[in-house]
């Protein structure tokens, strides 16, 4: 059963759960966009630091922002939206984002605290319990892979453990409902591999019941086609510390609370479970990517290798290699790591290797807070340390696209945003030997500290910088000489040869064969083993390079060739119905916007391109009776368009933008979508949160709450510029 939308009043407010004082939370940031929520107990400091509109907004407090003059025209509505979004900008020029959704993250940070004997702040405990109470399925009380998912063993087992470790008693109704659902599913033995790893670390499962994660592969020559350096960056960086922890059988000391949990999460006494027989037992409700015959054979062979064949010197060499690579990852990312899972797992490895008082472990502990985010519903863990660079780039582009960059009321907003992008550009490459590509001159998804560039993030930031620096009264902060290395990296990331030539993947070129997906061990995610070509990444790079092509002659022939080849790839990915599958947003409406924008930059529009015509017809056929579009996250799972139960402002904005950029001749179709966006705008210029917007690895949804702002503003403003700014009501 899918989880319905969050309802008010919140479930936590109807029960006996404590809550921290929302007026005492403050968000600290710095020049490169670190986000650190702190709970202020000192009354004098509270008076010195009044809450910002953004802090109030995220916490569900009254922002104090005034009602604006009612928008009669699309451009008026666009400016009203921008006036609200402007107030959410932080002092350092960025826009922050509650990047939640995945429901398997909190077990990692809570487990890391527990294993390393690190106390968790009381305000975290209170708000984590509130968040999990408010995101539990209102019917069966469980949790899923993500916040809108049906209940699963993975989500329910992990989050039941979290609420108990945070202090909720087992007889509390929230715990009782979750436990009953978990038992109905057969208990925690049906967890997928990642869940079994987290439970094993907490001494709530036995490592013999986890399918092998040997670190030995890292000791092999890296020219081998299956060497982990060929894997997708998230996959290899998660399985790197997992391999260490699995090999060393790391686990927390057993205590009375863990003893009690052993009796709560299974349907049989813990001591009677033969965990080794449950390695391949995965609940049917959890499985998205089943084991292949090859994977089962490899797992069996690795069990024999570990138990009876592997020499100690190989185990030691593998351990040393893994620890060295973890230290390099920490150095390249200032201990943030690529994401929250390998962040907490790396911290446990460093704790095991160096002890609780080492400067490296202490720095890891400081970085846990970068992933913790307070909200009206409670405290969650985010999918990365934020979306700062991505959101700021798109917001600045929107301001320029609708012509608001010339308006005095937004000039400081633009200047501050440009300064943040200036501070966010990478100024050095990674540590040699860490299996990382060049990043000099590029931009990240979140922050410079996090250390990872993504193809589309660099392209969108590049475009934003160039657009802003063309405005009057704006200083040039990022010179062409600083942009050229970014162009070099983008050109180097284009896939050639046998792997979807002309395309762009996410973090790197495709390094390994997709056949490695045959040994995908995660069970709940698809397409995790290697990099894949992505339409949206390719679209963004085309857009960024096209804008640069019109700005500079640097490497002109190679830039033009890269654009042409990427366009050929984008066209080849259109399906027979005229849609493009979106791998990072939901789903076909998201990809259509990017694809048609990329094509429009090459002069291909409805009148002269069959590809664009098919894309427009795909969208027009899916417009709902109220004039909007609504697409369900199920589209991402099934790879076919699935309508949402209600139309969504975000999907409507994406579809309208695609049709506007395509110069779709039936303006009435677009106008109906614009009317819907305007009708849902609030008096203060905002739009309320609706369904979840993003996705990764096909099965896990993730939140991009700022999408409803800047894409809606862009659609309204661009409609007014391209067609008419007459009143629509």
Short mmCIF file of N, CA and C in Angstrom, two decimals, residues 129-194:
data_model
loop_
_atom_site.label_atom_id
_atom_site.label_comp_id
_atom_site.label_asym_id
_atom_site.label_seq_id
_atom_site.Cartn_x
_atom_site.Cartn_y
_atom_site.Cartn_z
N UNK A 129 12.62 11.00 16.43
CA UNK A 129 11.40 10.25 16.75
C UNK A 129 10.18 10.92 16.14
N UNK A 130 10.12 12.25 16.20
CA UNK A 130 9.00 12.96 15.59
C UNK A 130 8.94 12.72 14.09
N UNK A 131 10.09 12.80 13.44
CA UNK A 131 10.10 12.62 11.99
C UNK A 131 9.62 11.22 11.61
N UNK A 132 10.12 10.21 12.30
CA UNK A 132 9.72 8.85 11.95
C UNK A 132 8.26 8.59 12.32
N UNK A 133 7.79 9.21 13.37
CA UNK A 133 6.37 9.10 13.71
C UNK A 133 5.51 9.71 12.61
N UNK A 134 5.93 10.85 12.10
CA UNK A 134 5.14 11.56 11.09
C UNK A 134 5.24 10.95 9.71
N UNK A 135 6.28 10.18 9.46
CA UNK A 135 6.44 9.56 8.14
C UNK A 135 6.06 8.08 8.13
N UNK A 136 5.66 7.54 9.28
CA UNK A 136 5.17 6.16 9.30
C UNK A 136 3.89 6.06 8.48
N UNK A 137 3.70 4.93 7.84
CA UNK A 137 2.50 4.75 7.03
C UNK A 137 1.27 4.84 7.93
N UNK A 138 0.30 5.69 7.57
CA UNK A 138 -0.84 5.92 8.46
C UNK A 138 -1.76 4.72 8.62
N UNK A 139 -1.62 3.71 7.76
CA UNK A 139 -2.48 2.53 7.85
C UNK A 139 -1.79 1.41 8.61
N UNK A 140 -0.57 1.04 8.18
CA UNK A 140 0.07 -0.12 8.81
C UNK A 140 1.23 0.25 9.73
N UNK A 141 1.65 1.53 9.74
CA UNK A 141 2.66 1.96 10.70
C UNK A 141 4.09 1.66 10.33
N UNK A 142 4.32 1.11 9.14
CA UNK A 142 5.69 0.80 8.73
C UNK A 142 6.32 1.93 7.95
N UNK A 143 7.50 1.66 7.43
CA UNK A 143 8.21 2.62 6.58
C UNK A 143 8.69 1.89 5.33
N UNK A 144 8.89 2.66 4.26
CA UNK A 144 9.33 2.07 3.00
C UNK A 144 10.74 2.49 2.64
N UNK A 145 11.09 2.24 1.40
CA UNK A 145 12.41 2.64 0.90
C UNK A 145 12.52 4.16 0.88
N UNK A 146 11.40 4.84 0.59
CA UNK A 146 11.37 6.30 0.59
C UNK A 146 10.07 6.75 1.23
N UNK A 147 9.92 8.04 1.42
CA UNK A 147 8.85 8.57 2.25
C UNK A 147 7.45 8.40 1.66
N UNK A 148 7.34 8.13 0.35
CA UNK A 148 6.02 7.91 -0.24
C UNK A 148 5.80 6.45 -0.62
N UNK A 149 6.71 5.60 -0.22
CA UNK A 149 6.67 4.19 -0.59
C UNK A 149 5.72 3.41 0.31
N UNK A 150 5.32 2.24 -0.15
CA UNK A 150 4.65 1.26 0.71
C UNK A 150 5.62 0.83 1.80
N UNK A 151 5.09 0.23 2.84
CA UNK A 151 5.96 -0.28 3.90
C UNK A 151 6.74 -1.49 3.40
N UNK A 152 8.00 -1.56 3.81
CA UNK A 152 8.88 -2.65 3.43
C UNK A 152 9.61 -3.16 4.66
N UNK A 153 10.25 -4.32 4.53
CA UNK A 153 11.04 -4.85 5.63
C UNK A 153 12.25 -3.95 5.89
N UNK A 154 12.92 -3.52 4.84
CA UNK A 154 14.10 -2.67 4.96
C UNK A 154 13.76 -1.41 5.76
N UNK A 155 12.75 -0.67 5.29
CA UNK A 155 12.39 0.57 5.95
C UNK A 155 11.86 0.36 7.34
N UNK A 156 11.03 -0.65 7.51
CA UNK A 156 10.38 -0.85 8.81
C UNK A 156 11.37 -1.38 9.85
N UNK A 157 12.20 -2.35 9.49
CA UNK A 157 13.17 -2.88 10.45
C UNK A 157 14.16 -1.81 10.88
N UNK A 158 14.71 -1.11 9.91
CA UNK A 158 15.74 -0.11 10.23
C UNK A 158 15.17 1.02 11.08
N UNK A 159 14.01 1.51 10.72
CA UNK A 159 13.47 2.66 11.44
C UNK A 159 12.84 2.27 12.77
N UNK A 160 12.38 1.04 12.90
CA UNK A 160 11.95 0.56 14.22
C UNK A 160 13.15 0.55 15.17
N UNK A 161 14.27 0.05 14.69
CA UNK A 161 15.48 0.06 15.51
C UNK A 161 15.86 1.49 15.89
N UNK A 162 15.75 2.42 14.96
CA UNK A 162 16.11 3.81 15.23
C UNK A 162 15.23 4.40 16.34
N UNK A 163 13.91 4.25 16.23
CA UNK A 163 13.06 4.87 17.25
C UNK A 163 13.31 4.26 18.63
N UNK A 164 13.66 2.99 18.67
CA UNK A 164 13.95 2.36 19.96
C UNK A 164 15.28 2.85 20.51
N UNK A 165 16.28 2.96 19.65
CA UNK A 165 17.58 3.47 20.12
C UNK A 165 17.48 4.94 20.53
N UNK A 166 16.54 5.67 19.95
CA UNK A 166 16.36 7.07 20.31
C UNK A 166 15.52 7.25 21.57
N UNK A 167 14.99 6.15 22.11
CA UNK A 167 14.33 6.25 23.40
C UNK A 167 12.85 5.94 23.42
N UNK A 168 12.23 5.63 22.28
CA UNK A 168 10.81 5.29 22.31
C UNK A 168 10.62 3.92 22.94
N UNK A 169 9.72 3.79 23.92
CA UNK A 169 9.50 2.49 24.54
C UNK A 169 8.77 1.53 23.61
N UNK A 170 8.97 0.23 23.78
CA UNK A 170 8.36 -0.74 22.86
C UNK A 170 6.84 -0.77 22.92
N UNK A 171 6.25 -0.29 24.03
CA UNK A 171 4.80 -0.32 24.15
C UNK A 171 4.13 0.93 23.57
N UNK A 172 4.92 1.89 23.08
CA UNK A 172 4.32 3.07 22.46
C UNK A 172 3.55 2.65 21.21
N UNK A 173 2.37 3.24 20.95
CA UNK A 173 1.58 2.82 19.79
C UNK A 173 2.33 2.86 18.47
N UNK A 174 3.22 3.83 18.28
CA UNK A 174 3.99 3.90 17.04
C UNK A 174 4.89 2.68 16.91
N UNK A 175 5.55 2.30 18.01
CA UNK A 175 6.42 1.13 17.99
C UNK A 175 5.61 -0.15 17.82
N UNK A 176 4.48 -0.24 18.49
CA UNK A 176 3.65 -1.45 18.40
C UNK A 176 3.19 -1.67 16.96
N UNK A 177 2.70 -0.61 16.32
CA UNK A 177 2.22 -0.74 14.94
C UNK A 177 3.34 -1.16 14.00
N UNK A 178 4.51 -0.53 14.14
CA UNK A 178 5.64 -0.88 13.27
C UNK A 178 6.08 -2.32 13.50
N UNK A 179 6.12 -2.73 14.75
CA UNK A 179 6.56 -4.09 15.06
C UNK A 179 5.58 -5.13 14.51
N UNK A 180 4.30 -4.84 14.62
CA UNK A 180 3.31 -5.76 14.07
C UNK A 180 3.45 -5.89 12.56
N UNK A 181 3.70 -4.77 11.90
CA UNK A 181 3.89 -4.82 10.44
C UNK A 181 5.15 -5.59 10.09
N UNK A 182 6.23 -5.35 10.83
CA UNK A 182 7.47 -6.08 10.57
C UNK A 182 7.27 -7.58 10.77
N UNK A 183 6.56 -7.97 11.81
CA UNK A 183 6.30 -9.40 12.05
C UNK A 183 5.41 -9.97 10.95
N UNK A 184 4.46 -9.18 10.49
CA UNK A 184 3.60 -9.64 9.39
C UNK A 184 4.43 -9.97 8.15
N UNK A 185 5.51 -9.21 7.95
CA UNK A 185 6.40 -9.46 6.82
C UNK A 185 7.37 -10.61 7.07
N UNK A 186 7.37 -11.17 8.28
CA UNK A 186 8.29 -12.27 8.58
C UNK A 186 9.49 -11.87 9.41
N UNK A 187 9.54 -10.61 9.85
CA UNK A 187 10.65 -10.16 10.68
C UNK A 187 11.84 -9.70 9.87
N UNK A 188 12.88 -9.31 10.61
CA UNK A 188 14.04 -8.66 9.99
C UNK A 188 14.92 -9.60 9.18
N UNK A 189 14.69 -10.91 9.22
CA UNK A 189 15.51 -11.81 8.40
C UNK A 189 15.32 -11.53 6.92
N UNK A 190 14.19 -10.89 6.55
CA UNK A 190 13.92 -10.60 5.15
C UNK A 190 14.49 -9.29 4.67
N UNK A 191 15.36 -8.64 5.47
CA UNK A 191 15.99 -7.39 5.05
C UNK A 191 16.88 -7.61 3.82
N UNK A 192 16.94 -6.65 2.93
CA UNK A 192 17.94 -6.71 1.86
C UNK A 192 19.34 -6.50 2.43
N UNK A 193 20.35 -6.60 1.57
CA UNK A 193 21.73 -6.64 2.04
C UNK A 193 22.12 -5.44 2.88
N UNK A 194 21.78 -4.23 2.45
CA UNK A 194 22.19 -3.04 3.21
C UNK A 194 21.58 -3.05 4.60
#
